[in-house]
Structures are given as structure tokens and as C-alpha cells.
Amino acid sequence: MKTPPIVLKFGGTSVGDAAAIARAARIVVSTENPVVVLSAAAGVTDRLVTLARRAARGRDAEIVEELVERHVALARELGVDPAEIAEPLAELRDCARGIALLVEDSPHARDRLLACGELLMAPLFAAYLRTLGHPAVGCSSAKLGLLTDDRHGRARPQPECFERLAASMAEQKLGCGEAIAVITGFIGTTADGRITTLGRGGSDYSASLVARAIGARELQIWTDVDGIHTADPRLVPDAPRIDHLTFREASELAFSGAKVLHPQTLTPAMEHGIPVAVRDTRHPELPGTSITAELPAGAVASRVRAIAHRTGVRVLTVLSPRMLARHGFLSRIAAEFDRHSLSIDMISTSEVSISLTPDDPDADLGPIIADLEGFAEVQVVEGRAMVSVVGDRLDRDGSVVAEVLAGVAALGAPVQMISYGATRTNLAFLVPEDRVVDVVRALHQLFFAPATP
Ligand code: ASP
Ligand code: MG
């Protein structure tokens, strides 16, 4: 039997220009039995978002032509006949024109347009691999059966997607060591064949879904950083790279704002115990960060493994002294969040109030506030940041909460909504957004500064 495939996912900057594509292709062809999942070229999805907005006002030509030219030039530079991408180029023109003609940016039309970046890149990359002498097929993940629900723009994969993906790949003899499958990230399909997208940055998630569907032996996320760091290097420039993380630690980090991985990415891989590696396309010789169920034997892990943060957090406080002690109050609030399709990040309660943070920083809270006000008083506080201190063995000696809070108190930064989950992998709390840089730096110093001899 052939060794199971490795799924390699390349992000936008890793396929951003001809040189980057050539680098990515070298990594692919030096891998045994690779299956490739790709993002759109860097910046393309952003342009498509702008295009959708403008097209809905009837103006479309400029950005369409810019994107057509960019991809045709890319093809030529790679020695690929632009005819190889004629179909997605036509799709791009048609979608933009369709939106402009109807002067309507419906969620489905928008997803079809946003999908064009990935639909262009996969066949382009596959054609380039063929010019290098490697059989390769560009595939749309929608056509391969990545089934989702119909929440356009943030679609959720359906459980049947695994079987469908596996069956259609087997049928086309992909992932079995023959032609290299080059699959679009980001894109899915509803049961009735409408294109959906998995949310911005969703190609990581697609790659994990594909890895799980085909029982990959590893999922490699190739990106423009050398792995996951102990804090965001933009805030803490000398934060070291972490060699190994457990699935629990890495998913806490991803959900807590670490930008390297799309939050949902690890779940499918984790469910099947597929090891994940975050690797640097410019430095393929480096090991990156490896993520597995357990740390490798002999690895010494500090209590705190990393500090993540996320800005733009809003707190909704629901007050009802009369109602709170009564049964059913919490479920009534939860039901409102459910009805408005909002997920909750953190909750904290007191005798007279419940505070919650919706996890989507861009969601319009107007409608849910209006409904909650039907039975309680609601206050909204904006401009908070969530800081998460993460580590599987955080609580080894029971002192970490005290140390973290003392560290923040020393800065005079007010702390709100402390949450220390049952799994004890993540201690999270809110601070005012304008204090987050200080707080992250101070905590990093506290837990990671080399001990002075
Ligand atoms: N191209 C999509 C985006 O920019 C998906 C991805 O890159 O993961 O959001
Ligand atoms: Mg990404």
C-alpha cells in the first residue's frame, strides 16, 4: 500500500508571485505523495471583497481587469499558457458583471465572486507543476464535495463532506501517489450546488478537512512566518518560536487570536490524530512548530507555553436583578444568541448581571440588543482586548493565576471577566484595548525572560 498522503497548504503570500509559487512547487515535489491546498494569491480576496462592493453599485471594470492581468502575467512568468485559467477568468468576469447588472450583492453572488481567487490559483499551480514534468490536476473543493450549510461567507462543513471528498478523490485517483491534486482552499458547496466560503482565512480549515477526509499522515501549513511564537512577534519581537504544542494548546491559541492558524483548523486534524506542522515557505529547512496530541517524550515544557491576544472585543452585560435568580434566565439569553447566530466567547456572572463577549468583532449587535431589552437592561462596552495565557500544565503548582493577575495589577491595568476554563489550558481575561501591548509584553517578560544568573 502507498504511504498515506501529506496535505500541504500554502497561504496567500506563499503563492503571491511567480518566485513564491516556484518555491512552493519545489516543496511540493520534494514531498512523497503530496496533496496540495491553496489560498488565493496575496491580496486577491481583499480586492474581490472591494469588487463585490463596487460591483453592487454598478461599477466593476477596473478591479476585474487588474485581477485578470495579474493572473495572466503570473501564468506567463511561470511559463504556463494563460488558456489553462480561461475558465476561472471567465467566471470572474461573469460574476462581477452579474452583480453589476443586478446591482445586487447577495450573499451567494458574493461568495461566487470571492471564490474566484482560489479557483484561479489551483489550476494555475497545477499547470505549473505539469510544466516541471509532474502530473497534477487543479480541483475545486466544491466540485470534490466539500459540503457545507448555506451560511454564505462563514459556511460550516457538514459531516458528510468527509465521505464525499474521500470518494471523489479516490474515484479520480487523487492522493494515491499518481497525479498531484491541487485543491482550492476556502470554498465549499451547499447540497444544491451553490458555492459557499468558509470565512476569511478559511483555507487552513479546508486543508484540515481534506486531511481528515483522506486520512493524511500529516497536515503542513506553509506560511510566511517560521511557526507559532510565545507571543505575537509584532508586539514582542524577540518572542521565541515554539517547537511543539499540543492540540489543546494550539487550538486555545488559535481561538484566542494567534493569527497563524484559522481557529477551526485544528479540530478535524485533532479528531483523527493527524499531526499538524506550521512551516515557513522561505525556510523549508526549518522544522517550524509541530502540533500533536502529546508533546514528544523528553520535551520539557514550561507552565505557560504562549500568550495570545485579540482586540476589538465587546462586552454585553445583561442586568436583571429580578430575573437573575430565577431559573431559565441564562437559557433565555443563550437562546437569543442562538437565534441571532452569534457565538459567545466568554461569560461571567454575578448575582445581578451576566456579561458575555460575542466572538465576532464585526457582527451587528443592534438586533440582539433590541431583543434582550425586551426582558432585561443591556449595557455594551467596546474597546476591550482579550489576553490569554495558555499552557496544558498551566496550573502545575497552583500559582499561575496569582502571578498573572499580580503582573497585570503592577501595570495598573484594570482586569475584567477572568475566565479559567475547566481544562485549565487557558487563563483569559479582558483589559482595555489601549493597555494590551503593555500587558502582553509584561506577561511575556514575566514568564519567558531568561533567568539572569
Ligand atoms: N483567500 C481567503 C482569504 O484571504 C482564504 C485564505 O487565504 O485562507 O481570506
Ligand atoms: Mg491564512
mmCIF file of N, CA and C in Angstrom, residues 15-91:
data_model
loop_
_atom_site.group_PDB
_atom_site.id
_atom_site.type_symbol
_atom_site.label_atom_id
_atom_site.label_comp_id
_atom_site.label_asym_id
_atom_site.label_seq_id
_atom_site.Cartn_x
_atom_site.Cartn_y
_atom_site.Cartn_z
ATOM 1 N N VAL A 15 1.979 31.963 -2.299
ATOM 2 C CA VAL A 15 1.705 31.845 -3.741
ATOM 3 C C VAL A 15 1.467 33.252 -4.318
ATOM 4 N N GLY A 16 2.103 34.248 -3.688
ATOM 5 C CA GLY A 16 1.827 35.640 -4.020
ATOM 6 C C GLY A 16 2.404 36.127 -5.336
ATOM 7 N N ASP A 17 3.517 35.523 -5.782
ATOM 8 C CA ASP A 17 4.090 35.900 -7.078
ATOM 9 C C ASP A 17 4.808 34.684 -7.660
ATOM 10 N N ALA A 18 5.393 34.867 -8.836
ATOM 11 C CA ALA A 18 5.966 33.704 -9.522
ATOM 12 C C ALA A 18 7.082 33.060 -8.703
ATOM 13 N N ALA A 19 7.912 33.891 -8.073
ATOM 14 C CA ALA A 19 9.018 33.328 -7.289
ATOM 15 C C ALA A 19 8.477 32.507 -6.117
ATOM 16 N N ALA A 20 7.433 33.023 -5.474
ATOM 17 C CA ALA A 20 6.847 32.306 -4.337
ATOM 18 C C ALA A 20 6.234 30.984 -4.811
ATOM 19 N N ILE A 21 5.542 31.025 -5.940
ATOM 20 C CA ILE A 21 4.930 29.802 -6.466
ATOM 21 C C ILE A 21 6.009 28.769 -6.802
ATOM 22 N N ALA A 22 7.115 29.244 -7.357
ATOM 23 C CA ALA A 22 8.206 28.319 -7.682
ATOM 24 C C ALA A 22 8.761 27.678 -6.401
ATOM 25 N N ARG A 23 8.880 28.497 -5.339
ATOM 26 C CA ARG A 23 9.362 27.956 -4.052
ATOM 27 C C ARG A 23 8.398 26.917 -3.514
ATOM 28 N N ALA A 24 7.103 27.257 -3.557
ATOM 29 C CA ALA A 24 6.092 26.330 -3.041
ATOM 30 C C ALA A 24 6.121 25.029 -3.848
ATOM 31 N N ALA A 25 6.256 25.159 -5.162
ATOM 32 C CA ALA A 25 6.261 23.967 -6.016
ATOM 33 C C ALA A 25 7.453 23.071 -5.683
ATOM 34 N N ARG A 26 8.591 23.683 -5.389
ATOM 35 C CA ARG A 26 9.764 22.867 -5.020
ATOM 36 C C ARG A 26 9.477 22.056 -3.758
ATOM 37 N N ILE A 27 8.791 22.689 -2.805
ATOM 38 C CA ILE A 27 8.457 21.964 -1.569
ATOM 39 C C ILE A 27 7.501 20.813 -1.887
ATOM 40 N N VAL A 28 6.536 21.090 -2.750
ATOM 41 C CA VAL A 28 5.549 20.047 -3.100
ATOM 42 C C VAL A 28 6.240 18.845 -3.745
ATOM 43 N N VAL A 29 7.083 19.097 -4.741
ATOM 44 C CA VAL A 29 7.632 17.964 -5.488
ATOM 45 C C VAL A 29 8.708 17.215 -4.705
ATOM 46 N N SER A 30 9.183 17.821 -3.614
ATOM 47 C CA SER A 30 10.141 17.056 -2.814
ATOM 48 C C SER A 30 9.431 16.287 -1.683
ATOM 49 N N THR A 31 8.105 16.283 -1.714
ATOM 50 C CA THR A 31 7.323 15.563 -0.703
ATOM 51 C C THR A 31 6.795 14.273 -1.312
ATOM 52 N N GLU A 32 6.807 13.207 -0.523
ATOM 53 C CA GLU A 32 6.266 11.949 -1.035
ATOM 54 C C GLU A 32 4.741 11.973 -0.929
ATOM 55 N N ASN A 33 4.080 11.709 -2.023
ATOM 56 C CA ASN A 33 2.620 11.680 -2.107
ATOM 57 C C ASN A 33 1.949 12.937 -1.533
ATOM 58 N N PRO A 34 2.204 14.081 -2.156
ATOM 59 C CA PRO A 34 1.606 15.318 -1.652
ATOM 60 C C PRO A 34 0.180 15.554 -2.163
ATOM 61 N N VAL A 35 -0.636 16.166 -1.347
ATOM 62 C CA VAL A 35 -1.921 16.720 -1.787
ATOM 63 C C VAL A 35 -1.866 18.195 -1.402
ATOM 64 N N VAL A 36 -2.157 19.079 -2.347
ATOM 65 C CA VAL A 36 -1.928 20.495 -2.117
ATOM 66 C C VAL A 36 -3.262 21.226 -1.948
ATOM 67 N N VAL A 37 -3.326 22.136 -0.980
ATOM 68 C CA VAL A 37 -4.495 23.000 -0.818
ATOM 69 C C VAL A 37 -3.989 24.444 -0.850
ATOM 70 N N LEU A 38 -4.622 25.286 -1.650
ATOM 71 C CA LEU A 38 -4.085 26.633 -1.851
ATOM 72 C C LEU A 38 -5.078 27.747 -1.534
ATOM 73 N N SER A 39 -4.521 28.837 -1.014
ATOM 74 C CA SER A 39 -5.257 30.102 -0.915
ATOM 75 C C SER A 39 -5.164 30.828 -2.247
ATOM 76 N N ALA A 40 -5.915 31.894 -2.372
ATOM 77 C CA ALA A 40 -5.728 32.826 -3.483
ATOM 78 C C ALA A 40 -4.400 33.555 -3.281
ATOM 79 N N ALA A 41 -3.842 34.118 -4.353
ATOM 80 C CA ALA A 41 -2.618 34.907 -4.219
ATOM 81 C C ALA A 41 -2.862 36.063 -3.251
ATOM 82 N N ALA A 42 -1.802 36.461 -2.535
ATOM 83 C CA ALA A 42 -1.924 37.500 -1.507
ATOM 84 C C ALA A 42 -2.669 38.724 -2.039
ATOM 85 N N GLY A 43 -3.616 39.188 -1.269
ATOM 86 C CA GLY A 43 -4.322 40.425 -1.622
ATOM 87 C C GLY A 43 -5.507 40.234 -2.557
ATOM 88 N N VAL A 44 -5.599 39.072 -3.214
ATOM 89 C CA VAL A 44 -6.651 38.899 -4.224
ATOM 90 C C VAL A 44 -8.048 38.875 -3.576
ATOM 91 N N THR A 45 -8.180 38.148 -2.464
ATOM 92 C CA THR A 45 -9.505 38.091 -1.833
ATOM 93 C C THR A 45 -9.946 39.479 -1.353
ATOM 94 N N ASP A 46 -8.989 40.254 -0.828
ATOM 95 C CA ASP A 46 -9.332 41.620 -0.420
ATOM 96 C C ASP A 46 -9.867 42.433 -1.599
ATOM 97 N N ARG A 47 -9.202 42.279 -2.758
ATOM 98 C CA ARG A 47 -9.657 43.010 -3.949
ATOM 99 C C ARG A 47 -11.039 42.532 -4.376
ATOM 100 N N LEU A 48 -11.276 41.236 -4.242
ATOM 101 C CA LEU A 48 -12.590 40.703 -4.624
ATOM 102 C C LEU A 48 -13.687 41.233 -3.698
ATOM 103 N N VAL A 49 -13.334 41.413 -2.424
ATOM 104 C CA VAL A 49 -14.301 41.982 -1.480
ATOM 105 C C VAL A 49 -14.666 43.404 -1.928
ATOM 106 N N THR A 50 -13.641 44.177 -2.265
ATOM 107 C CA THR A 50 -13.883 45.541 -2.751
ATOM 108 C C THR A 50 -14.693 45.510 -4.044
ATOM 109 N N LEU A 51 -14.313 44.581 -4.921
ATOM 110 C CA LEU A 51 -15.013 44.460 -6.196
ATOM 111 C C LEU A 51 -16.503 44.171 -5.980
ATOM 112 N N ALA A 52 -16.796 43.258 -5.052
ATOM 113 C CA ALA A 52 -18.199 42.905 -4.798
ATOM 114 C C ALA A 52 -18.970 44.147 -4.362
ATOM 115 N N ARG A 53 -18.316 44.946 -3.505
ATOM 116 C CA ARG A 53 -18.987 46.137 -3.001
ATOM 117 C C ARG A 53 -19.229 47.144 -4.129
ATOM 118 N N ARG A 54 -18.189 47.331 -4.943
ATOM 119 C CA ARG A 54 -18.341 48.308 -6.031
ATOM 120 C C ARG A 54 -19.284 47.813 -7.120
ATOM 121 N N ALA A 55 -19.165 46.519 -7.416
ATOM 122 C CA ALA A 55 -19.993 45.979 -8.498
ATOM 123 C C ALA A 55 -21.458 46.143 -8.153
ATOM 124 N N ALA A 56 -21.758 46.028 -6.858
ATOM 125 C CA ALA A 56 -23.155 46.151 -6.451
ATOM 126 C C ALA A 56 -23.674 47.570 -6.683
ATOM 127 N N ARG A 57 -22.742 48.501 -6.897
ATOM 128 C CA ARG A 57 -23.177 49.852 -7.259
ATOM 129 C C ARG A 57 -23.041 50.057 -8.768
ATOM 130 N N GLY A 58 -22.757 48.972 -9.460
ATOM 131 C CA GLY A 58 -22.746 49.029 -10.911
ATOM 132 C C GLY A 58 -21.392 49.328 -11.540
ATOM 133 N N ARG A 59 -20.330 49.459 -10.722
ATOM 134 C CA ARG A 59 -19.021 49.753 -11.310
ATOM 135 C C ARG A 59 -18.109 48.562 -11.089
ATOM 136 N N ASP A 60 -17.586 47.965 -12.149
ATOM 137 C CA ASP A 60 -16.790 46.780 -11.891
ATOM 138 C C ASP A 60 -15.501 46.681 -12.688
ATOM 139 N N ALA A 61 -15.410 47.357 -13.796
ATOM 140 C CA ALA A 61 -14.393 47.029 -14.798
ATOM 141 C C ALA A 61 -12.955 47.052 -14.273
ATOM 142 N N GLU A 62 -12.600 48.087 -13.499
ATOM 143 C CA GLU A 62 -11.195 48.250 -13.150
ATOM 144 C C GLU A 62 -10.582 47.072 -12.405
ATOM 145 N N ILE A 63 -11.240 46.692 -11.318
ATOM 146 C CA ILE A 63 -10.638 45.634 -10.496
ATOM 147 C C ILE A 63 -10.642 44.309 -11.254
ATOM 148 N N VAL A 64 -11.681 44.056 -12.008
ATOM 149 C CA VAL A 64 -11.715 42.817 -12.785
ATOM 150 C C VAL A 64 -10.497 42.763 -13.696
ATOM 151 N N GLU A 65 -10.270 43.853 -14.429
ATOM 152 C CA GLU A 65 -9.138 43.839 -15.366
ATOM 153 C C GLU A 65 -7.805 43.729 -14.638
ATOM 154 N N GLU A 66 -7.708 44.396 -13.508
ATOM 155 C CA GLU A 66 -6.477 44.299 -12.712
ATOM 156 C C GLU A 66 -6.210 42.837 -12.310
ATOM 157 N N LEU A 67 -7.261 42.149 -11.862
ATOM 158 C CA LEU A 67 -7.078 40.761 -11.417
ATOM 159 C C LEU A 67 -6.817 39.824 -12.597
ATOM 160 N N VAL A 68 -7.475 40.089 -13.717
ATOM 161 C CA VAL A 68 -7.222 39.284 -14.914
ATOM 162 C C VAL A 68 -5.759 39.452 -15.318
ATOM 163 N N GLU A 69 -5.329 40.705 -15.391
ATOM 164 C CA GLU A 69 -3.935 40.961 -15.802
ATOM 165 C C GLU A 69 -2.942 40.323 -14.849
ATOM 166 N N ARG A 70 -3.225 40.435 -13.556
ATOM 167 C CA ARG A 70 -2.287 39.873 -12.584
ATOM 168 C C ARG A 70 -2.113 38.365 -12.798
ATOM 169 N N HIS A 71 -3.230 37.666 -13.035
ATOM 170 C CA HIS A 71 -3.132 36.212 -13.179
ATOM 171 C C HIS A 71 -2.561 35.797 -14.527
ATOM 172 N N VAL A 72 -2.874 36.554 -15.554
ATOM 173 C CA VAL A 72 -2.299 36.241 -16.873
ATOM 174 C C VAL A 72 -0.780 36.462 -16.827
ATOM 175 N N ALA A 73 -0.375 37.566 -16.186
ATOM 176 C CA ALA A 73 1.066 37.850 -16.076
ATOM 177 C C ALA A 73 1.763 36.758 -15.268
ATOM 178 N N LEU A 74 1.100 36.329 -14.209
ATOM 179 C CA LEU A 74 1.653 35.266 -13.354
ATOM 180 C C LEU A 74 1.840 33.988 -14.168
ATOM 181 N N ALA A 75 0.817 33.647 -14.944
ATOM 182 C CA ALA A 75 0.895 32.448 -15.784
ATOM 183 C C ALA A 75 2.093 32.571 -16.725
ATOM 184 N N ARG A 76 2.199 33.706 -17.421
ATOM 185 C CA ARG A 76 3.286 33.873 -18.403
ATOM 186 C C ARG A 76 4.641 33.751 -17.726
ATOM 187 N N GLU A 77 4.765 34.393 -16.564
ATOM 188 C CA GLU A 77 6.047 34.348 -15.867
ATOM 189 C C GLU A 77 6.445 32.930 -15.491
ATOM 190 N N LEU A 78 5.415 32.109 -15.236
ATOM 191 C CA LEU A 78 5.683 30.726 -14.832
ATOM 192 C C LEU A 78 5.808 29.801 -16.039
ATOM 193 N N GLY A 79 5.655 30.362 -17.223
ATOM 194 C CA GLY A 79 5.733 29.523 -18.421
ATOM 195 C C GLY A 79 4.480 28.691 -18.628
ATOM 196 N N VAL A 80 3.356 29.168 -18.082
ATOM 197 C CA VAL A 80 2.074 28.462 -18.215
ATOM 198 C C VAL A 80 1.219 29.192 -19.246
ATOM 199 N N ASP A 81 0.574 28.450 -20.121
ATOM 200 C CA ASP A 81 -0.324 29.049 -21.104
ATOM 201 C C ASP A 81 -1.549 29.631 -20.380
ATOM 202 N N PRO A 82 -1.811 30.939 -20.519
ATOM 203 C CA PRO A 82 -2.964 31.536 -19.820
ATOM 204 C C PRO A 82 -4.282 30.839 -20.148
ATOM 205 N N ALA A 83 -4.319 30.090 -21.254
ATOM 206 C CA ALA A 83 -5.537 29.346 -21.582
ATOM 207 C C ALA A 83 -5.895 28.346 -20.470
ATOM 208 N N GLU A 84 -4.888 27.936 -19.684
ATOM 209 C CA GLU A 84 -5.143 26.987 -18.579
ATOM 210 C C GLU A 84 -6.095 27.580 -17.534
ATOM 211 N N ILE A 85 -6.163 28.904 -17.462
ATOM 212 C CA ILE A 85 -7.053 29.515 -16.468
ATOM 213 C C ILE A 85 -8.194 30.294 -17.152
ATOM 214 N N ALA A 86 -8.461 29.953 -18.407
ATOM 215 C CA ALA A 86 -9.511 30.675 -19.135
ATOM 216 C C ALA A 86 -10.867 30.550 -18.429
ATOM 217 N N GLU A 87 -11.138 29.349 -17.924
ATOM 218 C CA GLU A 87 -12.460 29.130 -17.315
ATOM 219 C C GLU A 87 -12.671 29.982 -16.051
ATOM 220 N N PRO A 88 -11.748 29.917 -15.061
ATOM 221 C CA PRO A 88 -11.959 30.796 -13.900
ATOM 222 C C PRO A 88 -11.895 32.290 -14.239
ATOM 223 N N LEU A 89 -11.125 32.653 -15.258
ATOM 224 C CA LEU A 89 -11.116 34.076 -15.636
ATOM 225 C C LEU A 89 -12.493 34.486 -16.165
ATOM 226 N N ALA A 90 -13.094 33.603 -16.937
ATOM 227 C CA ALA A 90 -14.439 33.898 -17.448
ATOM 228 C C ALA A 90 -15.442 33.962 -16.298
ATOM 229 N N GLU A 91 -15.268 33.053 -15.340
ATOM 230 C CA GLU A 91 -16.148 33.030 -14.162
ATOM 231 C C GLU A 91 -16.045 34.360 -13.394
#
